[in-house]
PDB file of N, CA and C in Angstrom:
ATOM      1  N   ILE A   1       7.016   6.519  -5.721  1.00  0.00           N
ATOM      2  CA  ILE A   1       7.130   6.345  -4.287  1.00  0.00           C
ATOM      3  C   ILE A   1       7.461   4.890  -3.990  1.00  0.00           C
ATOM      4  N   GLU A   2       8.008   4.664  -2.812  1.00  0.00           N
ATOM      5  CA  GLU A   2       8.175   3.308  -2.296  1.00  0.00           C
ATOM      6  C   GLU A   2       7.303   3.188  -1.059  1.00  0.00           C
ATOM      7  N   VAL A   3       6.484   2.156  -1.023  1.00  0.00           N
ATOM      8  CA  VAL A   3       5.549   1.927   0.066  1.00  0.00           C
ATOM      9  C   VAL A   3       5.978   0.681   0.817  1.00  0.00           C
ATOM     10  N   THR A   4       6.124   0.798   2.140  1.00  0.00           N
ATOM     11  CA  THR A   4       6.445  -0.341   2.983  1.00  0.00           C
ATOM     12  C   THR A   4       5.296  -0.561   3.947  1.00  0.00           C
ATOM     13  N   ILE A   5       4.808  -1.795   3.981  1.00  0.00           N
ATOM     14  CA  ILE A   5       3.726  -2.187   4.884  1.00  0.00           C
ATOM     15  C   ILE A   5       4.331  -3.063   5.960  1.00  0.00           C
ATOM     16  N   LYS A   6       4.052  -2.728   7.233  1.00  0.00           N
ATOM     17  CA  LYS A   6       4.619  -3.475   8.363  1.00  0.00           C
ATOM     18  C   LYS A   6       3.506  -3.914   9.303  1.00  0.00           C
ATOM     19  N   ALA A   7       3.629  -5.142   9.805  1.00  0.00           N
ATOM     20  CA  ALA A   7       2.710  -5.666  10.807  1.00  0.00           C
ATOM     21  C   ALA A   7       3.474  -6.680  11.646  1.00  0.00           C
ATOM     22  N   ASN A   8       3.622  -6.390  12.946  1.00  0.00           N
ATOM     23  CA  ASN A   8       4.301  -7.307  13.869  1.00  0.00           C
ATOM     24  C   ASN A   8       5.657  -7.775  13.347  1.00  0.00           C
ATOM     25  N   LYS A   9       6.485  -6.846  12.956  1.00  0.00           N
ATOM     26  CA  LYS A   9       7.855  -7.078  12.504  1.00  0.00           C
ATOM     27  C   LYS A   9       7.971  -7.779  11.158  1.00  0.00           C
ATOM     28  N   ILE A  10       6.853  -7.992  10.489  1.00  0.00           N
ATOM     29  CA  ILE A  10       6.871  -8.541   9.134  1.00  0.00           C
ATOM     30  C   ILE A  10       6.596  -7.380   8.191  1.00  0.00           C
ATOM     31  N   GLU A  11       7.394  -7.263   7.150  1.00  0.00           N
ATOM     32  CA  GLU A  11       7.199  -6.145   6.230  1.00  0.00           C
ATOM     33  C   GLU A  11       7.395  -6.571   4.792  1.00  0.00           C
ATOM     34  N   ASP A  12       6.797  -5.804   3.919  1.00  0.00           N
ATOM     35  CA  ASP A  12       6.956  -5.983   2.484  1.00  0.00           C
ATOM     36  C   ASP A  12       6.835  -4.601   1.857  1.00  0.00           C
ATOM     37  N   SER A  13       7.378  -4.451   0.664  1.00  0.00           N
ATOM     38  CA  SER A  13       7.333  -3.141   0.028  1.00  0.00           C
ATOM     39  C   SER A  13       7.087  -3.271  -1.469  1.00  0.00           C
ATOM     40  N   PHE A  14       6.666  -2.157  -2.056  1.00  0.00           N
ATOM     41  CA  PHE A  14       6.414  -2.087  -3.488  1.00  0.00           C
ATOM     42  C   PHE A  14       6.561  -0.632  -3.920  1.00  0.00           C
ATOM     43  N   THR A  15       6.650  -0.430  -5.216  1.00  0.00           N
ATOM     44  CA  THR A  15       6.728   0.928  -5.750  1.00  0.00           C
ATOM     45  C   THR A  15       5.412   1.276  -6.437  1.00  0.00           C
ATOM     46  N   ALA A  16       5.163   2.563  -6.571  1.00  0.00           N
ATOM     47  CA  ALA A  16       3.942   3.052  -7.220  1.00  0.00           C
ATOM     48  C   ALA A  16       4.164   4.481  -7.686  1.00  0.00           C
ATOM     49  N   ALA A  17       3.303   4.912  -8.581  1.00  0.00           N
ATOM     50  CA  ALA A  17       3.273   6.311  -9.006  1.00  0.00           C
ATOM     51  C   ALA A  17       2.148   7.002  -8.240  1.00  0.00           C
ATOM     52  N   ILE A  18       2.375   8.236  -7.856  1.00  0.00           N
ATOM     53  CA  ILE A  18       1.375   9.005  -7.104  1.00  0.00           C
ATOM     54  C   ILE A  18       0.220   9.429  -8.024  1.00  0.00           C
ATOM     55  N   ASN A  19      -0.987   9.269  -7.527  1.00  0.00           N
ATOM     56  CA  ASN A  19      -2.166   9.814  -8.197  1.00  0.00           C
ATOM     57  C   ASN A  19      -2.355  11.230  -7.664  1.00  0.00           C
ATOM     58  N   GLN A  20      -2.164  12.207  -8.498  1.00  0.00           N
ATOM     59  CA  GLN A  20      -2.257  13.608  -8.095  1.00  0.00           C
ATOM     60  C   GLN A  20      -3.659  14.001  -7.642  1.00  0.00           C
ATOM     61  N   ASN A  21      -4.663  13.191  -7.979  1.00  0.00           N
ATOM     62  CA  ASN A  21      -6.041  13.496  -7.615  1.00  0.00           C
ATOM     63  C   ASN A  21      -6.475  12.847  -6.308  1.00  0.00           C
ATOM     64  N   PHE A  22      -5.550  12.214  -5.599  1.00  0.00           N
ATOM     65  CA  PHE A  22      -5.899  11.581  -4.323  1.00  0.00           C
ATOM     66  C   PHE A  22      -6.433  12.634  -3.354  1.00  0.00           C
ATOM     67  N   ASN A  23      -7.590  12.314  -2.738  1.00  0.00           N
ATOM     68  CA  ASN A  23      -8.186  13.261  -1.803  1.00  0.00           C
ATOM     69  C   ASN A  23      -9.235  12.546  -0.955  1.00  0.00           C
ATOM     70  N   ASP A  24      -8.802  11.606  -0.137  1.00  0.00           N
ATOM     71  CA  ASP A  24      -9.741  10.878   0.712  1.00  0.00           C
ATOM     72  C   ASP A  24      -9.186  10.812   2.122  1.00  0.00           C
ATOM     73  N   LYS A  25     -10.002  11.122   3.095  1.00  0.00           N
ATOM     74  CA  LYS A  25      -9.532  11.123   4.484  1.00  0.00           C
ATOM     75  C   LYS A  25      -9.765   9.790   5.178  1.00  0.00           C
ATOM     76  N   ASP A  26     -10.460   8.846   4.530  1.00  0.00           N
ATOM     77  CA  ASP A  26     -10.794   7.583   5.174  1.00  0.00           C
ATOM     78  C   ASP A  26     -10.162   6.353   4.535  1.00  0.00           C
ATOM     79  N   GLU A  27      -9.810   6.424   3.274  1.00  0.00           N
ATOM     80  CA  GLU A  27      -9.312   5.246   2.570  1.00  0.00           C
ATOM     81  C   GLU A  27      -8.063   5.576   1.759  1.00  0.00           C
ATOM     82  N   ILE A  28      -7.208   4.558   1.629  1.00  0.00           N
ATOM     83  CA  ILE A  28      -6.041   4.647   0.754  1.00  0.00           C
ATOM     84  C   ILE A  28      -6.041   3.379  -0.088  1.00  0.00           C
ATOM     85  N   VAL A  29      -6.043   3.548  -1.400  1.00  0.00           N
ATOM     86  CA  VAL A  29      -6.039   2.415  -2.315  1.00  0.00           C
ATOM     87  C   VAL A  29      -4.784   2.492  -3.176  1.00  0.00           C
ATOM     88  N   PHE A  30      -4.151   1.327  -3.387  1.00  0.00           N
ATOM     89  CA  PHE A  30      -3.026   1.195  -4.302  1.00  0.00           C
ATOM     90  C   PHE A  30      -3.451   0.227  -5.393  1.00  0.00           C
ATOM     91  N   ARG A  31      -3.160   0.561  -6.645  1.00  0.00           N
ATOM     92  CA  ARG A  31      -3.606  -0.261  -7.772  1.00  0.00           C
ATOM     93  C   ARG A  31      -2.460  -0.559  -8.724  1.00  0.00           C
ATOM     94  N   ARG A  32      -2.507  -1.734  -9.335  1.00  0.00           N
ATOM     95  CA  ARG A  32      -1.530  -2.063 -10.369  1.00  0.00           C
ATOM     96  C   ARG A  32      -1.886  -1.367 -11.679  1.00  0.00           C
ATOM     97  N   SER A  33      -3.143  -1.066 -11.876  1.00  0.00           N
ATOM     98  CA  SER A  33      -3.597  -0.424 -13.114  1.00  0.00           C
ATOM     99  C   SER A  33      -3.406   1.087 -13.029  1.00  0.00           C
ATOM    100  N   ASP A  34      -3.865   1.777 -14.058  1.00  0.00           N
ATOM    101  CA  ASP A  34      -3.800   3.237 -14.039  1.00  0.00           C
ATOM    102  C   ASP A  34      -5.145   3.859 -13.657  1.00  0.00           C
ATOM    103  N   PHE A  35      -6.113   3.016 -13.250  1.00  0.00           N
ATOM    104  CA  PHE A  35      -7.400   3.540 -12.799  1.00  0.00           C
ATOM    105  C   PHE A  35      -7.180   4.370 -11.549  1.00  0.00           C
ATOM    106  N   ASN A  36      -7.790   5.534 -11.503  1.00  0.00           N
ATOM    107  CA  ASN A  36      -7.666   6.331 -10.288  1.00  0.00           C
ATOM    108  C   ASN A  36      -9.001   6.955  -9.922  1.00  0.00           C
ATOM    109  N   SER A  37      -9.122   7.189  -8.661  1.00  0.00           N
ATOM    110  CA  SER A  37     -10.270   7.878  -8.093  1.00  0.00           C
ATOM    111  C   SER A  37      -9.716   8.717  -6.950  1.00  0.00           C
ATOM    112  N   GLU A  38     -10.561   9.433  -6.261  1.00  0.00           N
ATOM    113  CA  GLU A  38     -10.077  10.260  -5.151  1.00  0.00           C
ATOM    114  C   GLU A  38      -9.501   9.420  -4.017  1.00  0.00           C
ATOM    115  N   ARG A  39      -9.860   8.150  -3.915  1.00  0.00           N
ATOM    116  CA  ARG A  39      -9.338   7.304  -2.843  1.00  0.00           C
ATOM    117  C   ARG A  39      -8.100   6.506  -3.265  1.00  0.00           C
ATOM    118  N   THR A  40      -7.686   6.638  -4.531  1.00  0.00           N
ATOM    119  CA  THR A  40      -6.513   5.936  -5.045  1.00  0.00           C
ATOM    120  C   THR A  40      -5.266   6.799  -4.843  1.00  0.00           C
ATOM    121  N   LEU A  41      -4.380   6.363  -3.964  1.00  0.00           N
ATOM    122  CA  LEU A  41      -3.131   7.093  -3.736  1.00  0.00           C
ATOM    123  C   LEU A  41      -2.060   6.694  -4.737  1.00  0.00           C
ATOM    124  N   GLY A  42      -1.938   5.388  -5.008  1.00  0.00           N
ATOM    125  CA  GLY A  42      -0.884   4.914  -5.892  1.00  0.00           C
ATOM    126  C   GLY A  42      -1.415   4.107  -7.057  1.00  0.00           C
ATOM    127  N   ILE A  43      -0.844   4.345  -8.240  1.00  0.00           N
ATOM    128  CA  ILE A  43      -1.181   3.580  -9.440  1.00  0.00           C
ATOM    129  C   ILE A  43       0.100   2.950  -9.987  1.00  0.00           C
ATOM    130  N   HIS A  44      -0.059   2.017 -10.902  1.00  0.00           N
ATOM    131  CA  HIS A  44       1.084   1.311 -11.513  1.00  0.00           C
ATOM    132  C   HIS A  44       1.960   0.652 -10.445  1.00  0.00           C
ATOM    133  N   CYS A  45       1.341   0.055  -9.444  1.00  0.00           N
ATOM    134  CA  CYS A  45       2.089  -0.590  -8.362  1.00  0.00           C
ATOM    135  C   CYS A  45       2.870  -1.793  -8.877  1.00  0.00           C
ATOM    136  N   SER A  46       4.007  -2.035  -8.275  1.00  0.00           N
ATOM    137  CA  SER A  46       4.841  -3.165  -8.669  1.00  0.00           C
ATOM    138  C   SER A  46       4.340  -4.480  -8.077  1.00  0.00           C
ATOM    139  N   LYS A  47       3.386  -4.417  -7.137  1.00  0.00           N
ATOM    140  CA  LYS A  47       2.812  -5.635  -6.549  1.00  0.00           C
ATOM    141  C   LYS A  47       1.318  -5.451  -6.365  1.00  0.00           C
ATOM    142  N   ALA A  48       0.604  -6.569  -6.473  1.00  0.00           N
ATOM    143  CA  ALA A  48      -0.806  -6.622  -6.094  1.00  0.00           C
ATOM    144  C   ALA A  48      -0.869  -7.290  -4.719  1.00  0.00           C
ATOM    145  N   CYS A  49      -2.028  -7.311  -4.102  1.00  0.00           N
ATOM    146  CA  CYS A  49      -2.167  -7.942  -2.783  1.00  0.00           C
ATOM    147  C   CYS A  49      -1.679  -9.379  -2.787  1.00  0.00           C
ATOM    148  N   VAL A  50      -1.977 -10.103  -3.839  1.00  0.00           N
ATOM    149  CA  VAL A  50      -1.595 -11.511  -3.930  1.00  0.00           C
ATOM    150  C   VAL A  50      -0.074 -11.686  -3.940  1.00  0.00           C
ATOM    151  N   ASP A  51       0.661 -10.636  -4.291  1.00  0.00           N
ATOM    152  CA  ASP A  51       2.117 -10.698  -4.366  1.00  0.00           C
ATOM    153  C   ASP A  51       2.812 -10.385  -3.044  1.00  0.00           C
ATOM    154  N   LEU A  52       2.056  -9.900  -2.055  1.00  0.00           N
ATOM    155  CA  LEU A  52       2.659  -9.592  -0.751  1.00  0.00           C
ATOM    156  C   LEU A  52       3.042 -10.880  -0.034  1.00  0.00           C
ATOM    157  N   LYS A  53       3.987 -10.773   0.887  1.00  0.00           N
ATOM    158  CA  LYS A  53       4.425 -11.934   1.659  1.00  0.00           C
ATOM    159  C   LYS A  53       3.236 -12.586   2.359  1.00  0.00           C
ATOM    160  N   LYS A  54       3.168 -13.906   2.271  1.00  0.00           N
ATOM    161  CA  LYS A  54       2.054 -14.653   2.874  1.00  0.00           C
ATOM    162  C   LYS A  54       1.993 -14.435   4.384  1.00  0.00           C
ATOM    163  N   GLU A  55       3.147 -14.306   5.033  1.00  0.00           N
ATOM    164  CA  GLU A  55       3.178 -14.074   6.485  1.00  0.00           C
ATOM    165  C   GLU A  55       2.545 -12.728   6.833  1.00  0.00           C
ATOM    166  N   LEU A  56       2.776 -11.732   5.999  1.00  0.00           N
ATOM    167  CA  LEU A  56       2.181 -10.413   6.221  1.00  0.00           C
ATOM    168  C   LEU A  56       0.668 -10.478   6.061  1.00  0.00           C
ATOM    169  N   ILE A  57       0.219 -11.168   5.040  1.00  0.00           N
ATOM    170  CA  ILE A  57      -1.225 -11.307   4.822  1.00  0.00           C
ATOM    171  C   ILE A  57      -1.876 -11.992   6.016  1.00  0.00           C
ATOM    172  N   GLN A  58      -1.235 -13.020   6.561  1.00  0.00           N
ATOM    173  CA  GLN A  58      -1.770 -13.712   7.748  1.00  0.00           C
ATOM    174  C   GLN A  58      -1.886 -12.754   8.928  1.00  0.00           C
ATOM    175  N   GLU A  59      -0.872 -11.931   9.142  1.00  0.00           N
ATOM    176  CA  GLU A  59      -0.904 -10.957  10.241  1.00  0.00           C
ATOM    177  C   GLU A  59      -2.055  -9.966  10.058  1.00  0.00           C
ATOM    178  N   LEU A  60      -2.303  -9.563   8.830  1.00  0.00           N
ATOM    179  CA  LEU A  60      -3.338  -8.562   8.559  1.00  0.00           C
ATOM    180  C   LEU A  60      -4.749  -9.111   8.744  1.00  0.00           C
ATOM    181  N   LYS A  61      -4.899 -10.417   8.782  1.00  0.00           N
ATOM    182  CA  LYS A  61      -6.214 -11.024   9.009  1.00  0.00           C
ATOM    183  C   LYS A  61      -6.665 -10.884  10.461  1.00  0.00           C
ATOM    184  N   ASP A  62      -5.725 -10.635  11.356  1.00  0.00           N
ATOM    185  CA  ASP A  62      -6.039 -10.481  12.780  1.00  0.00           C
ATOM    186  C   ASP A  62      -6.493  -9.043  13.035  1.00  0.00           C
ATOM    187  N   PRO A  63      -7.729  -8.849  13.517  1.00  0.00           N
ATOM    188  CA  PRO A  63      -8.214  -7.480  13.740  1.00  0.00           C
ATOM    189  C   PRO A  63      -7.445  -6.716  14.817  1.00  0.00           C
ATOM    190  N   GLU A  64      -6.655  -7.405  15.628  1.00  0.00           N
ATOM    191  CA  GLU A  64      -5.849  -6.756  16.666  1.00  0.00           C
ATOM    192  C   GLU A  64      -4.510  -6.251  16.131  1.00  0.00           C
ATOM    193  N   THR A  65      -4.148  -6.645  14.929  1.00  0.00           N
ATOM    194  CA  THR A  65      -2.869  -6.253  14.338  1.00  0.00           C
ATOM    195  C   THR A  65      -2.846  -4.759  14.045  1.00  0.00           C
ATOM    196  N   ILE A  66      -1.753  -4.127  14.408  1.00  0.00           N
ATOM    197  CA  ILE A  66      -1.544  -2.715  14.088  1.00  0.00           C
ATOM    198  C   ILE A  66      -0.727  -2.649  12.806  1.00  0.00           C
ATOM    199  N   LEU A  67      -1.269  -1.961  11.828  1.00  0.00           N
ATOM    200  CA  LEU A  67      -0.645  -1.825  10.524  1.00  0.00           C
ATOM    201  C   LEU A  67       0.108  -0.504  10.443  1.00  0.00           C
ATOM    202  N   GLU A  68       1.333  -0.562   9.950  1.00  0.00           N
ATOM    203  CA  GLU A  68       2.116   0.649   9.708  1.00  0.00           C
ATOM    204  C   GLU A  68       2.385   0.735   8.212  1.00  0.00           C
ATOM    205  N   ILE A  69       2.227   1.924   7.662  1.00  0.00           N
ATOM    206  CA  ILE A  69       2.532   2.149   6.257  1.00  0.00           C
ATOM    207  C   ILE A  69       3.522   3.300   6.164  1.00  0.00           C
ATOM    208  N   GLU A  70       4.636   3.039   5.544  1.00  0.00           N
ATOM    209  CA  GLU A  70       5.666   4.067   5.347  1.00  0.00           C
ATOM    210  C   GLU A  70       5.739   4.379   3.860  1.00  0.00           C
ATOM    211  N   ILE A  71       5.698   5.654   3.527  1.00  0.00           N
ATOM    212  CA  ILE A  71       5.744   6.100   2.132  1.00  0.00           C
ATOM    213  C   ILE A  71       6.946   7.014   1.956  1.00  0.00           C
ATOM    214  N   GLN A  72       7.808   6.651   1.038  1.00  0.00           N
ATOM    215  CA  GLN A  72       9.001   7.452   0.780  1.00  0.00           C
ATOM    216  C   GLN A  72       9.052   7.828  -0.703  1.00  0.00           C
ATOM    217  N   CYS A  73       9.521   9.039  -0.957  1.00  0.00           N
ATOM    218  CA  CYS A  73       9.737   9.465  -2.334  1.00  0.00           C
ATOM    219  C   CYS A  73      10.987   8.783  -2.858  1.00  0.00           C
ATOM    220  N   LYS A  74      10.896   8.304  -4.078  1.00  0.00           N
ATOM    221  CA  LYS A  74      12.061   7.699  -4.729  1.00  0.00           C
ATOM    222  C   LYS A  74      12.749   8.765  -5.560  1.00  0.00           C
ATOM    223  N   ASN A  75      14.048   8.752  -5.568  1.00  0.00           N
ATOM    224  CA  ASN A  75      14.811   9.673  -6.413  1.00  0.00           C
ATOM    225  C   ASN A  75      14.843   9.141  -7.826  1.00  0.00           C
ATOM    226  N   ASN A  76      14.630  10.006  -8.797  1.00  0.00           N
ATOM    227  CA  ASN A  76      14.673   9.582 -10.203  1.00  0.00           C
ATOM    228  C   ASN A  76      16.074   9.623 -10.734  1.00  0.00           C
TER     229      ASN A  76
END
């Protein structure tokens, strides 16, 4: 999958593999490792949090910021 995170017109994206065991209605976790749990949607991510754009991270620190997450299937 390709995941795009958007906040106030700032966006960044990364790729990940789907965890088939994802089953959580309250949390979504993306991991660079292959560790998975029911709250882990994506594993083997191409970026960790530290790799996201610094401007995006700053926007996400504001509790008033509305976060958008777009998930698209990648063609093999």
